[in-house]
Amino acid sequence: MSSPDGATRSWLVKAVLSVGLALFAGPAPAFDYHLKPVAVAERTWMVQGRREELSEDNGGDIANAAFIATGDGVIVIDTGSTLSYGRALRAAIATVTDQPVRWVINTHHHPDHVFGNQAFEGAEISALPATIAALKRDADSFRTTLYQRLGDAVRGTETALPTRALEAGESRFGDYPLRLFAFSGHSGADLVVLDPATGVLFTGDLVFHHRAPTTPHSPGIGIWREQLRQVRALRFDVLVPGHGPAAKDESPVVETLDYLDWLDRRLTNGAASGATRNEVIQAPLPERFADMALVRYELTRSVSHFYADYEEALLWADPDTTK
């Protein structure tokens, strides 16, 4: 048999490449998330994510999702990191209610809360206008990060943008009213949702519980701290944070505020003493944060986000560095 000529070899190479790309872009694999809805109030459930960073082992299951069965349909609050997670969440919802999912609310634009949107075809997806704009801006880079960290679990995941812009105040989902609060401390656009019927407060990542807060898009620790004081003043019976367990008191808000107060002091004192970034990161942690998940990891990230600002503020406060 004669060897294939150049044209034939070229065709064979293209065919192999086409098959390979088709396999990679194929349907999302069935990552087993083991999602278990937990009732937190009447007709209200949450699904708690792991207190971990994104990895292939957890498939991106690191953030909380929640849902309300209104009687006229289900409202889902945040949808996870991947198409597969969104599908698993939709299946988990069906184990506790036969009401259809009619609405999805995204509390903010971070990838562990919005890339499950794609699984809720037919539902109205809503968010603050600034959240929609931020997701448009960052979606491509977020998807790249998800593919790098999650491997096959993210296959098939695309961006499904919210189509309804929400404003602060009362908003109705069908005939079901929710009170909406627009903040910015965590991501630049953070929606907090209060259900007056049950007293459940859904804070998104404005509040973390037993896990160190993430700060990459925060407009400033001071802004976040002030907004947490406003959240603390709200009247609620149950709080569902963006990460970590729910609580029947204000302890998650107090914990997040305490951590941010400490972080602000750490950065301020470090800049004042001329400490390097590594010295700020490696200094001993307060004992009360010993069991807080990912605290050293998030401290490292926060120093990279904010320390230059603290050093610059010190120079402006005392421009004569020869003193």
PDB file of C-alpha atoms in Angstrom:
ATOM      1  CA  MET A   1       0.000   0.000   0.000  1.00  0.00           C
ATOM      2  CA  SER A   2       1.386   3.385  -0.935  1.00  0.00           C
ATOM      3  CA  SER A   3       1.942   6.093   1.690  1.00  0.00           C
ATOM      4  CA  PRO A   4      -0.663   8.884   1.832  1.00  0.00           C
ATOM      5  CA  ASP A   5       0.268  11.981  -0.150  1.00  0.00           C
ATOM      6  CA  GLY A   6       0.606  15.440   1.469  1.00  0.00           C
ATOM      7  CA  ALA A   7      -3.018  16.414   0.874  1.00  0.00           C
ATOM      8  CA  THR A   8      -4.259  13.194   2.460  1.00  0.00           C
ATOM      9  CA  ARG A   9      -1.987  13.593   5.493  1.00  0.00           C
ATOM     10  CA  SER A  10      -3.235  17.142   5.936  1.00  0.00           C
ATOM     11  CA  TRP A  11      -6.851  15.952   5.836  1.00  0.00           C
ATOM     12  CA  LEU A  12      -6.152  13.226   8.395  1.00  0.00           C
ATOM     13  CA  VAL A  13      -4.525  15.684  10.808  1.00  0.00           C
ATOM     14  CA  LYS A  14      -7.488  18.060  10.528  1.00  0.00           C
ATOM     15  CA  ALA A  15      -9.919  15.197  11.112  1.00  0.00           C
ATOM     16  CA  VAL A  16      -8.130  14.053  14.265  1.00  0.00           C
ATOM     17  CA  LEU A  17      -8.023  17.603  15.593  1.00  0.00           C
ATOM     18  CA  SER A  18     -11.724  18.069  14.876  1.00  0.00           C
ATOM     19  CA  VAL A  19     -12.626  14.894  16.771  1.00  0.00           C
ATOM     20  CA  GLY A  20     -10.470  15.953  19.716  1.00  0.00           C
ATOM     21  CA  LEU A  21     -12.057  19.384  19.924  1.00  0.00           C
ATOM     22  CA  ALA A  22     -15.532  17.904  19.638  1.00  0.00           C
ATOM     23  CA  LEU A  23     -14.824  15.548  22.519  1.00  0.00           C
ATOM     24  CA  PHE A  24     -13.503  18.384  24.707  1.00  0.00           C
ATOM     25  CA  ALA A  25     -16.492  20.602  23.972  1.00  0.00           C
ATOM     26  CA  GLY A  26     -19.006  17.814  24.463  1.00  0.00           C
ATOM     27  CA  PRO A  27     -21.797  17.553  27.027  1.00  0.00           C
ATOM     28  CA  ALA A  28     -21.064  18.397  30.648  1.00  0.00           C
ATOM     29  CA  PRO A  29     -20.019  15.280  32.578  1.00  0.00           C
ATOM     30  CA  ALA A  30     -22.118  14.239  35.565  1.00  0.00           C
ATOM     31  CA  PHE A  31     -20.021  15.408  38.520  1.00  0.00           C
ATOM     32  CA  ASP A  32     -21.623  13.990  41.672  1.00  0.00           C
ATOM     33  CA  TYR A  33     -22.214  16.956  43.977  1.00  0.00           C
ATOM     34  CA  HIS A  34     -24.290  15.180  46.649  1.00  0.00           C
ATOM     35  CA  LEU A  35     -26.424  18.307  47.180  1.00  0.00           C
ATOM     36  CA  LYS A  36     -28.742  18.116  50.171  1.00  0.00           C
ATOM     37  CA  PRO A  37     -31.281  20.890  50.768  1.00  0.00           C
ATOM     38  CA  VAL A  38     -31.655  21.788  54.443  1.00  0.00           C
ATOM     39  CA  ALA A  39     -34.798  23.558  55.644  1.00  0.00           C
ATOM     40  CA  VAL A  40     -34.017  26.880  57.345  1.00  0.00           C
ATOM     41  CA  ALA A  41     -37.599  28.180  57.602  1.00  0.00           C
ATOM     42  CA  GLU A  42     -41.064  27.473  56.286  1.00  0.00           C
ATOM     43  CA  ARG A  43     -40.876  26.666  52.532  1.00  0.00           C
ATOM     44  CA  THR A  44     -37.231  27.808  52.518  1.00  0.00           C
ATOM     45  CA  TRP A  45     -34.088  25.702  52.052  1.00  0.00           C
ATOM     46  CA  MET A  46     -30.370  26.227  51.655  1.00  0.00           C
ATOM     47  CA  VAL A  47     -27.663  24.045  50.106  1.00  0.00           C
ATOM     48  CA  GLN A  48     -24.360  24.649  51.866  1.00  0.00           C
ATOM     49  CA  GLY A  49     -21.126  24.662  49.896  1.00  0.00           C
ATOM     50  CA  ARG A  50     -17.826  23.359  51.185  1.00  0.00           C
ATOM     51  CA  ARG A  51     -15.564  25.803  53.011  1.00  0.00           C
ATOM     52  CA  GLU A  52     -12.806  25.284  50.452  1.00  0.00           C
ATOM     53  CA  GLU A  53     -11.233  26.965  47.463  1.00  0.00           C
ATOM     54  CA  LEU A  54     -12.161  25.913  43.906  1.00  0.00           C
ATOM     55  CA  SER A  55     -10.667  22.540  42.986  1.00  0.00           C
ATOM     56  CA  GLU A  56     -11.240  19.491  40.815  1.00  0.00           C
ATOM     57  CA  ASP A  57     -12.064  17.501  43.962  1.00  0.00           C
ATOM     58  CA  ASN A  58     -15.037  19.689  44.917  1.00  0.00           C
ATOM     59  CA  GLY A  59     -16.161  20.557  41.389  1.00  0.00           C
ATOM     60  CA  GLY A  60     -16.649  24.174  42.432  1.00  0.00           C
ATOM     61  CA  ASP A  61     -19.131  23.328  45.187  1.00  0.00           C
ATOM     62  CA  ILE A  62     -17.912  26.056  47.550  1.00  0.00           C
ATOM     63  CA  ALA A  63     -20.761  28.581  47.811  1.00  0.00           C
ATOM     64  CA  ASN A  64     -24.223  28.472  49.306  1.00  0.00           C
ATOM     65  CA  ALA A  65     -27.387  28.343  47.250  1.00  0.00           C
ATOM     66  CA  ALA A  66     -30.910  28.770  48.592  1.00  0.00           C
ATOM     67  CA  PHE A  67     -34.474  28.604  47.367  1.00  0.00           C
ATOM     68  CA  ILE A  68     -38.018  29.561  48.348  1.00  0.00           C
ATOM     69  CA  ALA A  69     -41.136  27.643  47.293  1.00  0.00           C
ATOM     70  CA  THR A  70     -43.617  30.505  46.966  1.00  0.00           C
ATOM     71  CA  GLY A  71     -46.685  28.449  46.028  1.00  0.00           C
ATOM     72  CA  ASP A  72     -46.564  29.899  42.522  1.00  0.00           C
ATOM     73  CA  GLY A  73     -43.056  28.683  41.746  1.00  0.00           C
ATOM     74  CA  VAL A  74     -39.565  28.518  43.173  1.00  0.00           C
ATOM     75  CA  ILE A  75     -37.153  31.420  43.642  1.00  0.00           C
ATOM     76  CA  VAL A  76     -33.506  30.282  43.519  1.00  0.00           C
ATOM     77  CA  ILE A  77     -30.871  32.496  45.126  1.00  0.00           C
ATOM     78  CA  ASP A  78     -27.449  31.848  43.536  1.00  0.00           C
ATOM     79  CA  THR A  79     -26.706  28.882  41.302  1.00  0.00           C
ATOM     80  CA  GLY A  80     -23.126  27.697  41.873  1.00  0.00           C
ATOM     81  CA  SER A  81     -19.999  27.425  39.728  1.00  0.00           C
ATOM     82  CA  THR A  82     -20.899  25.156  36.807  1.00  0.00           C
ATOM     83  CA  LEU A  83     -23.623  23.907  34.538  1.00  0.00           C
ATOM     84  CA  SER A  84     -23.343  20.509  36.245  1.00  0.00           C
ATOM     85  CA  TYR A  85     -23.818  22.099  39.673  1.00  0.00           C
ATOM     86  CA  GLY A  86     -26.843  24.030  38.413  1.00  0.00           C
ATOM     87  CA  ARG A  87     -28.398  20.827  37.114  1.00  0.00           C
ATOM     88  CA  ALA A  88     -27.683  19.074  40.409  1.00  0.00           C
ATOM     89  CA  LEU A  89     -29.237  21.991  42.283  1.00  0.00           C
ATOM     90  CA  ARG A  90     -32.335  21.847  40.122  1.00  0.00           C
ATOM     91  CA  ALA A  91     -32.615  18.104  40.800  1.00  0.00           C
ATOM     92  CA  ALA A  92     -32.149  18.693  44.543  1.00  0.00           C
ATOM     93  CA  ILE A  93     -34.933  21.287  44.524  1.00  0.00           C
ATOM     94  CA  ALA A  94     -37.238  18.732  42.912  1.00  0.00           C
ATOM     95  CA  THR A  95     -36.703  16.360  45.864  1.00  0.00           C
ATOM     96  CA  VAL A  96     -38.479  18.758  48.258  1.00  0.00           C
ATOM     97  CA  THR A  97     -41.027  20.566  46.075  1.00  0.00           C
ATOM     98  CA  ASP A  98     -42.805  19.904  42.808  1.00  0.00           C
ATOM     99  CA  GLN A  99     -43.181  23.615  42.100  1.00  0.00           C
ATOM    100  CA  PRO A 100     -41.368  24.773  38.949  1.00  0.00           C
ATOM    101  CA  VAL A 101     -38.345  27.047  39.186  1.00  0.00           C
ATOM    102  CA  ARG A 102     -39.584  30.348  37.830  1.00  0.00           C
ATOM    103  CA  TRP A 103     -37.049  32.871  39.123  1.00  0.00           C
ATOM    104  CA  VAL A 104     -33.315  33.037  39.784  1.00  0.00           C
ATOM    105  CA  ILE A 105     -31.618  35.812  41.752  1.00  0.00           C
ATOM    106  CA  ASN A 106     -27.850  36.381  41.556  1.00  0.00           C
ATOM    107  CA  THR A 107     -26.574  38.173  44.656  1.00  0.00           C
ATOM    108  CA  HIS A 108     -23.331  39.222  42.922  1.00  0.00           C
ATOM    109  CA  HIS A 109     -21.195  38.380  39.903  1.00  0.00           C
ATOM    110  CA  HIS A 110     -18.543  36.040  41.317  1.00  0.00           C
ATOM    111  CA  PRO A 111     -18.255  32.752  39.422  1.00  0.00           C
ATOM    112  CA  ASP A 112     -19.069  30.428  42.326  1.00  0.00           C
ATOM    113  CA  HIS A 113     -22.541  32.045  42.499  1.00  0.00           C
ATOM    114  CA  VAL A 114     -23.612  32.547  38.865  1.00  0.00           C
ATOM    115  CA  PHE A 115     -22.297  29.940  36.433  1.00  0.00           C
ATOM    116  CA  GLY A 116     -25.064  27.497  37.318  1.00  0.00           C
ATOM    117  CA  ASN A 117     -27.530  29.965  35.733  1.00  0.00           C
ATOM    118  CA  GLN A 118     -27.297  28.050  32.474  1.00  0.00           C
ATOM    119  CA  ALA A 119     -29.134  25.080  34.036  1.00  0.00           C
ATOM    120  CA  PHE A 120     -32.257  27.153  34.708  1.00  0.00           C
ATOM    121  CA  GLU A 121     -33.479  27.625  31.191  1.00  0.00           C
ATOM    122  CA  GLY A 122     -36.991  29.070  31.215  1.00  0.00           C
ATOM    123  CA  ALA A 123     -36.555  30.868  34.538  1.00  0.00           C
ATOM    124  CA  GLU A 124     -36.218  34.642  34.780  1.00  0.00           C
ATOM    125  CA  ILE A 125     -32.704  35.515  35.994  1.00  0.00           C
ATOM    126  CA  SER A 126     -32.262  38.803  37.839  1.00  0.00           C
ATOM    127  CA  ALA A 127     -29.533  40.843  39.516  1.00  0.00           C
ATOM    128  CA  LEU A 128     -28.525  44.411  40.286  1.00  0.00           C
ATOM    129  CA  PRO A 129     -27.616  46.446  37.164  1.00  0.00           C
ATOM    130  CA  ALA A 130     -23.999  46.774  38.323  1.00  0.00           C
ATOM    131  CA  THR A 131     -23.830  42.993  38.833  1.00  0.00           C
ATOM    132  CA  ILE A 132     -24.979  42.411  35.264  1.00  0.00           C
ATOM    133  CA  ALA A 133     -22.371  44.867  33.976  1.00  0.00           C
ATOM    134  CA  ALA A 134     -19.617  43.278  36.071  1.00  0.00           C
ATOM    135  CA  LEU A 135     -20.498  39.779  34.859  1.00  0.00           C
ATOM    136  CA  LYS A 136     -20.378  40.961  31.247  1.00  0.00           C
ATOM    137  CA  ARG A 137     -16.943  42.444  31.960  1.00  0.00           C
ATOM    138  CA  ASP A 138     -15.442  39.483  33.829  1.00  0.00           C
ATOM    139  CA  ALA A 139     -17.256  36.418  32.470  1.00  0.00           C
ATOM    140  CA  ASP A 140     -14.545  35.335  30.035  1.00  0.00           C
ATOM    141  CA  SER A 141     -11.737  35.558  32.586  1.00  0.00           C
ATOM    142  CA  PHE A 142     -13.902  33.801  35.173  1.00  0.00           C
ATOM    143  CA  ARG A 143     -14.605  30.916  32.792  1.00  0.00           C
ATOM    144  CA  THR A 144     -10.894  30.574  32.081  1.00  0.00           C
ATOM    145  CA  THR A 145     -10.216  30.334  35.808  1.00  0.00           C
ATOM    146  CA  LEU A 146     -12.967  27.752  36.266  1.00  0.00           C
ATOM    147  CA  TYR A 147     -11.563  25.580  33.464  1.00  0.00           C
ATOM    148  CA  GLN A 148      -8.078  25.824  34.963  1.00  0.00           C
ATOM    149  CA  ARG A 149      -9.203  24.839  38.458  1.00  0.00           C
ATOM    150  CA  LEU A 150     -12.157  22.502  37.969  1.00  0.00           C
ATOM    151  CA  GLY A 151     -11.219  20.433  34.928  1.00  0.00           C
ATOM    152  CA  ASP A 152     -13.997  18.254  33.527  1.00  0.00           C
ATOM    153  CA  ALA A 153     -16.580  19.441  36.065  1.00  0.00           C
ATOM    154  CA  VAL A 154     -16.903  22.762  34.236  1.00  0.00           C
ATOM    155  CA  ARG A 155     -17.164  21.333  30.736  1.00  0.00           C
ATOM    156  CA  GLY A 156     -20.105  22.760  28.798  1.00  0.00           C
ATOM    157  CA  THR A 157     -20.501  25.729  31.135  1.00  0.00           C
ATOM    158  CA  GLU A 158     -21.337  29.035  29.462  1.00  0.00           C
ATOM    159  CA  THR A 159     -22.378  32.447  30.726  1.00  0.00           C
ATOM    160  CA  ALA A 160     -26.119  33.000  31.186  1.00  0.00           C
ATOM    161  CA  LEU A 161     -26.567  36.678  31.941  1.00  0.00           C
ATOM    162  CA  PRO A 162     -29.423  37.988  34.078  1.00  0.00           C
ATOM    163  CA  THR A 163     -32.173  39.550  31.991  1.00  0.00           C
ATOM    164  CA  ARG A 164     -34.005  41.478  34.722  1.00  0.00           C
ATOM    165  CA  ALA A 165     -32.370  44.385  36.539  1.00  0.00           C
ATOM    166  CA  LEU A 166     -33.331  44.752  40.192  1.00  0.00           C
ATOM    167  CA  GLU A 167     -33.422  47.850  42.355  1.00  0.00           C
ATOM    168  CA  ALA A 168     -33.411  48.297  46.125  1.00  0.00           C
ATOM    169  CA  GLY A 169     -36.849  48.218  47.751  1.00  0.00           C
ATOM    170  CA  GLU A 170     -39.751  45.789  47.510  1.00  0.00           C
ATOM    171  CA  SER A 171     -39.778  43.592  44.442  1.00  0.00           C
ATOM    172  CA  ARG A 172     -42.321  40.951  43.481  1.00  0.00           C
ATOM    173  CA  PHE A 173     -41.652  37.568  41.988  1.00  0.00           C
ATOM    174  CA  GLY A 174     -45.073  36.668  40.729  1.00  0.00           C
ATOM    175  CA  ASP A 175     -47.171  37.712  43.716  1.00  0.00           C
ATOM    176  CA  TYR A 176     -44.397  36.966  46.216  1.00  0.00           C
ATOM    177  CA  PRO A 177     -42.763  40.072  47.754  1.00  0.00           C
ATOM    178  CA  LEU A 178     -39.127  40.306  48.794  1.00  0.00           C
ATOM    179  CA  ARG A 179     -37.228  43.263  50.246  1.00  0.00           C
ATOM    180  CA  LEU A 180     -34.009  44.011  48.397  1.00  0.00           C
ATOM    181  CA  PHE A 181     -30.978  45.942  49.658  1.00  0.00           C
ATOM    182  CA  ALA A 182     -28.197  47.152  47.361  1.00  0.00           C
ATOM    183  CA  PHE A 183     -24.685  47.190  48.837  1.00  0.00           C
ATOM    184  CA  SER A 184     -21.185  47.134  47.354  1.00  0.00           C
ATOM    185  CA  GLY A 185     -18.659  46.182  50.044  1.00  0.00           C
ATOM    186  CA  HIS A 186     -17.737  42.694  48.854  1.00  0.00           C
ATOM    187  CA  SER A 187     -17.895  42.760  45.056  1.00  0.00           C
ATOM    188  CA  GLY A 188     -18.869  46.292  44.045  1.00  0.00           C
ATOM    189  CA  ALA A 189     -22.524  45.252  43.682  1.00  0.00           C
ATOM    190  CA  ASP A 190     -23.980  43.058  46.427  1.00  0.00           C
ATOM    191  CA  LEU A 191     -27.650  42.213  46.733  1.00  0.00           C
ATOM    192  CA  VAL A 192     -29.074  41.308  50.150  1.00  0.00           C
ATOM    193  CA  VAL A 193     -32.544  39.744  50.139  1.00  0.00           C
ATOM    194  CA  LEU A 194     -35.015  39.694  53.033  1.00  0.00           C
ATOM    195  CA  ASP A 195     -38.120  37.522  52.944  1.00  0.00           C
ATOM    196  CA  PRO A 196     -40.649  39.335  55.159  1.00  0.00           C
ATOM    197  CA  ALA A 197     -42.886  36.256  55.315  1.00  0.00           C
ATOM    198  CA  THR A 198     -40.292  34.049  56.999  1.00  0.00           C
ATOM    199  CA  GLY A 199     -37.702  36.501  58.318  1.00  0.00           C
ATOM    200  CA  VAL A 200     -34.899  34.831  56.355  1.00  0.00           C
ATOM    201  CA  LEU A 201     -32.079  37.145  55.264  1.00  0.00           C
ATOM    202  CA  PHE A 202     -29.951  36.032  52.307  1.00  0.00           C
ATOM    203  CA  THR A 203     -26.739  38.061  52.363  1.00  0.00           C
ATOM    204  CA  GLY A 204     -24.657  36.611  49.558  1.00  0.00           C
ATOM    205  CA  ASP A 205     -20.962  37.172  50.145  1.00  0.00           C
ATOM    206  CA  LEU A 206     -21.423  40.364  52.080  1.00  0.00           C
ATOM    207  CA  VAL A 207     -21.372  37.909  55.017  1.00  0.00           C
ATOM    208  CA  PHE A 208     -19.151  34.832  55.518  1.00  0.00           C
ATOM    209  CA  HIS A 209     -19.484  32.338  58.368  1.00  0.00           C
ATOM    210  CA  HIS A 210     -16.604  30.173  59.670  1.00  0.00           C
ATOM    211  CA  ARG A 211     -14.663  31.059  56.511  1.00  0.00           C
ATOM    212  CA  ALA A 212     -12.365  33.995  55.802  1.00  0.00           C
ATOM    213  CA  PRO A 213     -13.891  36.615  53.466  1.00  0.00           C
ATOM    214  CA  THR A 214     -12.596  37.066  49.929  1.00  0.00           C
ATOM    215  CA  THR A 215     -11.698  40.600  48.868  1.00  0.00           C
ATOM    216  CA  PRO A 216     -10.612  40.767  45.177  1.00  0.00           C
ATOM    217  CA  HIS A 217     -13.380  43.147  44.048  1.00  0.00           C
ATOM    218  CA  SER A 218     -14.072  44.972  47.300  1.00  0.00           C
ATOM    219  CA  PRO A 219     -14.060  48.770  46.900  1.00  0.00           C
ATOM    220  CA  GLY A 220     -12.515  48.993  50.367  1.00  0.00           C
ATOM    221  CA  ILE A 221     -12.535  47.390  53.781  1.00  0.00           C
ATOM    222  CA  GLY A 222     -13.995  50.537  55.339  1.00  0.00           C
ATOM    223  CA  ILE A 223     -16.965  50.512  52.959  1.00  0.00           C
ATOM    224  CA  TRP A 224     -17.621  46.848  53.658  1.00  0.00           C
ATOM    225  CA  ARG A 225     -17.440  47.336  57.418  1.00  0.00           C
ATOM    226  CA  GLU A 226     -19.918  50.205  57.343  1.00  0.00           C
ATOM    227  CA  GLN A 227     -22.367  48.193  55.250  1.00  0.00           C
ATOM    228  CA  LEU A 228     -22.127  45.243  57.624  1.00  0.00           C
ATOM    229  CA  ARG A 229     -23.232  47.574  60.421  1.00  0.00           C
ATOM    230  CA  GLN A 230     -26.280  48.403  58.295  1.00  0.00           C
ATOM    231  CA  VAL A 231     -27.002  44.706  57.755  1.00  0.00           C
ATOM    232  CA  ARG A 232     -26.642  44.104  61.480  1.00  0.00           C
ATOM    233  CA  ALA A 233     -29.372  46.673  62.105  1.00  0.00           C
ATOM    234  CA  LEU A 234     -31.889  44.753  59.970  1.00  0.00           C
ATOM    235  CA  ARG A 235     -34.502  42.633  61.710  1.00  0.00           C
ATOM    236  CA  PHE A 236     -34.339  38.987  60.687  1.00  0.00           C
ATOM    237  CA  ASP A 237     -34.862  35.516  62.189  1.00  0.00           C
ATOM    238  CA  VAL A 238     -32.471  33.433  60.109  1.00  0.00           C
ATOM    239  CA  LEU A 239     -29.366  34.494  58.181  1.00  0.00           C
ATOM    240  CA  VAL A 240     -28.097  32.551  55.159  1.00  0.00           C
ATOM    241  CA  PRO A 241     -24.552  33.737  54.330  1.00  0.00           C
ATOM    242  CA  GLY A 242     -22.771  33.352  51.012  1.00  0.00           C
ATOM    243  CA  HIS A 243     -20.405  30.787  52.544  1.00  0.00           C
ATOM    244  CA  GLY A 244     -20.739  28.730  55.705  1.00  0.00           C
ATOM    245  CA  PRO A 245     -23.659  27.599  57.868  1.00  0.00           C
ATOM    246  CA  ALA A 246     -26.879  29.514  58.434  1.00  0.00           C
ATOM    247  CA  ALA A 247     -27.563  31.059  61.837  1.00  0.00           C
ATOM    248  CA  LYS A 248     -30.548  32.206  63.869  1.00  0.00           C
ATOM    249  CA  ASP A 249     -28.732  35.259  65.167  1.00  0.00           C
ATOM    250  CA  GLU A 250     -26.338  37.947  64.001  1.00  0.00           C
ATOM    251  CA  SER A 251     -23.178  35.937  64.737  1.00  0.00           C
ATOM    252  CA  PRO A 252     -22.121  35.596  61.051  1.00  0.00           C
ATOM    253  CA  VAL A 253     -22.294  39.380  60.641  1.00  0.00           C
ATOM    254  CA  VAL A 254     -20.372  39.912  63.881  1.00  0.00           C
ATOM    255  CA  GLU A 255     -17.725  37.392  62.815  1.00  0.00           C
ATOM    256  CA  THR A 256     -17.253  38.947  59.363  1.00  0.00           C
ATOM    257  CA  LEU A 257     -17.084  42.438  60.844  1.00  0.00           C
ATOM    258  CA  ASP A 258     -14.582  41.317  63.478  1.00  0.00           C
ATOM    259  CA  TYR A 259     -12.344  39.787  60.811  1.00  0.00           C
ATOM    260  CA  LEU A 260     -12.454  42.905  58.622  1.00  0.00           C
ATOM    261  CA  ASP A 261     -11.768  45.158  61.637  1.00  0.00           C
ATOM    262  CA  TRP A 262      -8.733  42.998  62.429  1.00  0.00           C
ATOM    263  CA  LEU A 263      -7.596  42.945  58.785  1.00  0.00           C
ATOM    264  CA  ASP A 264      -7.772  46.736  58.635  1.00  0.00           C
ATOM    265  CA  ARG A 265      -5.651  47.045  61.794  1.00  0.00           C
ATOM    266  CA  ARG A 266      -3.169  44.459  60.514  1.00  0.00           C
ATOM    267  CA  LEU A 267      -2.640  46.349  57.262  1.00  0.00           C
ATOM    268  CA  THR A 268      -2.552  49.757  58.954  1.00  0.00           C
ATOM    269  CA  ASN A 269      -0.015  48.670  61.570  1.00  0.00           C
ATOM    270  CA  GLY A 270       2.073  46.838  59.007  1.00  0.00           C
ATOM    271  CA  ALA A 271       2.333  49.876  56.774  1.00  0.00           C
ATOM    272  CA  ALA A 272       3.114  52.129  59.748  1.00  0.00           C
ATOM    273  CA  SER A 273       5.930  49.844  60.883  1.00  0.00           C
ATOM    274  CA  GLY A 274       7.388  49.416  57.400  1.00  0.00           C
ATOM    275  CA  ALA A 275       6.665  45.692  57.347  1.00  0.00           C
ATOM    276  CA  THR A 276       6.984  43.807  54.084  1.00  0.00           C
ATOM    277  CA  ARG A 277       4.022  41.995  52.591  1.00  0.00           C
ATOM    278  CA  ASN A 278       5.431  38.645  53.646  1.00  0.00           C
ATOM    279  CA  GLU A 279       5.877  39.882  57.204  1.00  0.00           C
ATOM    280  CA  VAL A 280       2.251  41.024  57.322  1.00  0.00           C
ATOM    281  CA  ILE A 281       1.098  37.652  55.968  1.00  0.00           C
ATOM    282  CA  GLN A 282       3.288  35.483  58.209  1.00  0.00           C
ATOM    283  CA  ALA A 283       2.709  37.282  61.535  1.00  0.00           C
ATOM    284  CA  PRO A 284       0.754  35.175  64.075  1.00  0.00           C
ATOM    285  CA  LEU A 285      -3.034  35.027  63.727  1.00  0.00           C
ATOM    286  CA  PRO A 286      -5.408  35.792  66.601  1.00  0.00           C
ATOM    287  CA  GLU A 287      -6.510  32.630  68.378  1.00  0.00           C
ATOM    288  CA  ARG A 288     -10.163  33.337  67.599  1.00  0.00           C
ATOM    289  CA  PHE A 289      -9.418  32.842  63.889  1.00  0.00           C
ATOM    290  CA  ALA A 290      -7.596  29.527  64.394  1.00  0.00           C
ATOM    291  CA  ASP A 291     -10.533  27.455  63.120  1.00  0.00           C
ATOM    292  CA  MET A 292     -11.610  29.866  60.380  1.00  0.00           C
ATOM    293  CA  ALA A 293     -11.328  28.127  57.007  1.00  0.00           C
ATOM    294  CA  LEU A 294      -8.819  29.516  54.482  1.00  0.00           C
ATOM    295  CA  VAL A 295      -7.761  32.394  56.734  1.00  0.00           C
ATOM    296  CA  ARG A 296      -4.070  32.386  55.756  1.00  0.00           C
ATOM    297  CA  TYR A 297      -4.948  31.898  52.090  1.00  0.00           C
ATOM    298  CA  GLU A 298      -7.384  34.829  52.079  1.00  0.00           C
ATOM    299  CA  LEU A 299      -5.045  37.009  54.132  1.00  0.00           C
ATOM    300  CA  THR A 300      -2.401  36.521  51.450  1.00  0.00           C
ATOM    301  CA  ARG A 301      -4.856  37.573  48.750  1.00  0.00           C
ATOM    302  CA  SER A 302      -6.072  40.579  50.737  1.00  0.00           C
ATOM    303  CA  VAL A 303      -2.522  41.806  51.298  1.00  0.00           C
ATOM    304  CA  SER A 304      -1.942  41.629  47.543  1.00  0.00           C
ATOM    305  CA  HIS A 305      -5.179  43.555  46.923  1.00  0.00           C
ATOM    306  CA  PHE A 306      -4.880  46.285  49.536  1.00  0.00           C
ATOM    307  CA  TYR A 307      -1.422  46.687  51.056  1.00  0.00           C
ATOM    308  CA  ALA A 308      -0.131  49.159  48.475  1.00  0.00           C
ATOM    309  CA  ASP A 309      -3.136  51.397  49.219  1.00  0.00           C
ATOM    310  CA  TYR A 310      -2.333  51.370  52.929  1.00  0.00           C
ATOM    311  CA  GLU A 311       1.299  52.202  52.248  1.00  0.00           C
ATOM    312  CA  GLU A 312       0.290  55.027  49.918  1.00  0.00           C
ATOM    313  CA  ALA A 313      -2.197  56.405  52.451  1.00  0.00           C
ATOM    314  CA  LEU A 314       0.606  56.505  55.018  1.00  0.00           C
ATOM    315  CA  LEU A 315       2.781  58.533  52.665  1.00  0.00           C
ATOM    316  CA  TRP A 316      -0.008  61.026  52.053  1.00  0.00           C
ATOM    317  CA  ALA A 317      -0.606  61.334  55.790  1.00  0.00           C
ATOM    318  CA  ASP A 318       3.121  61.977  56.444  1.00  0.00           C
ATOM    319  CA  PRO A 319       4.862  62.906  53.166  1.00  0.00           C
ATOM    320  CA  ASP A 320       8.110  63.711  55.007  1.00  0.00           C
ATOM    321  CA  THR A 321       9.547  60.212  55.123  1.00  0.00           C
ATOM    322  CA  THR A 322      12.824  61.510  56.582  1.00  0.00           C
ATOM    323  CA  LYS A 323      11.269  62.006  60.039  1.00  0.00           C
TER     324      LYS A 323
END
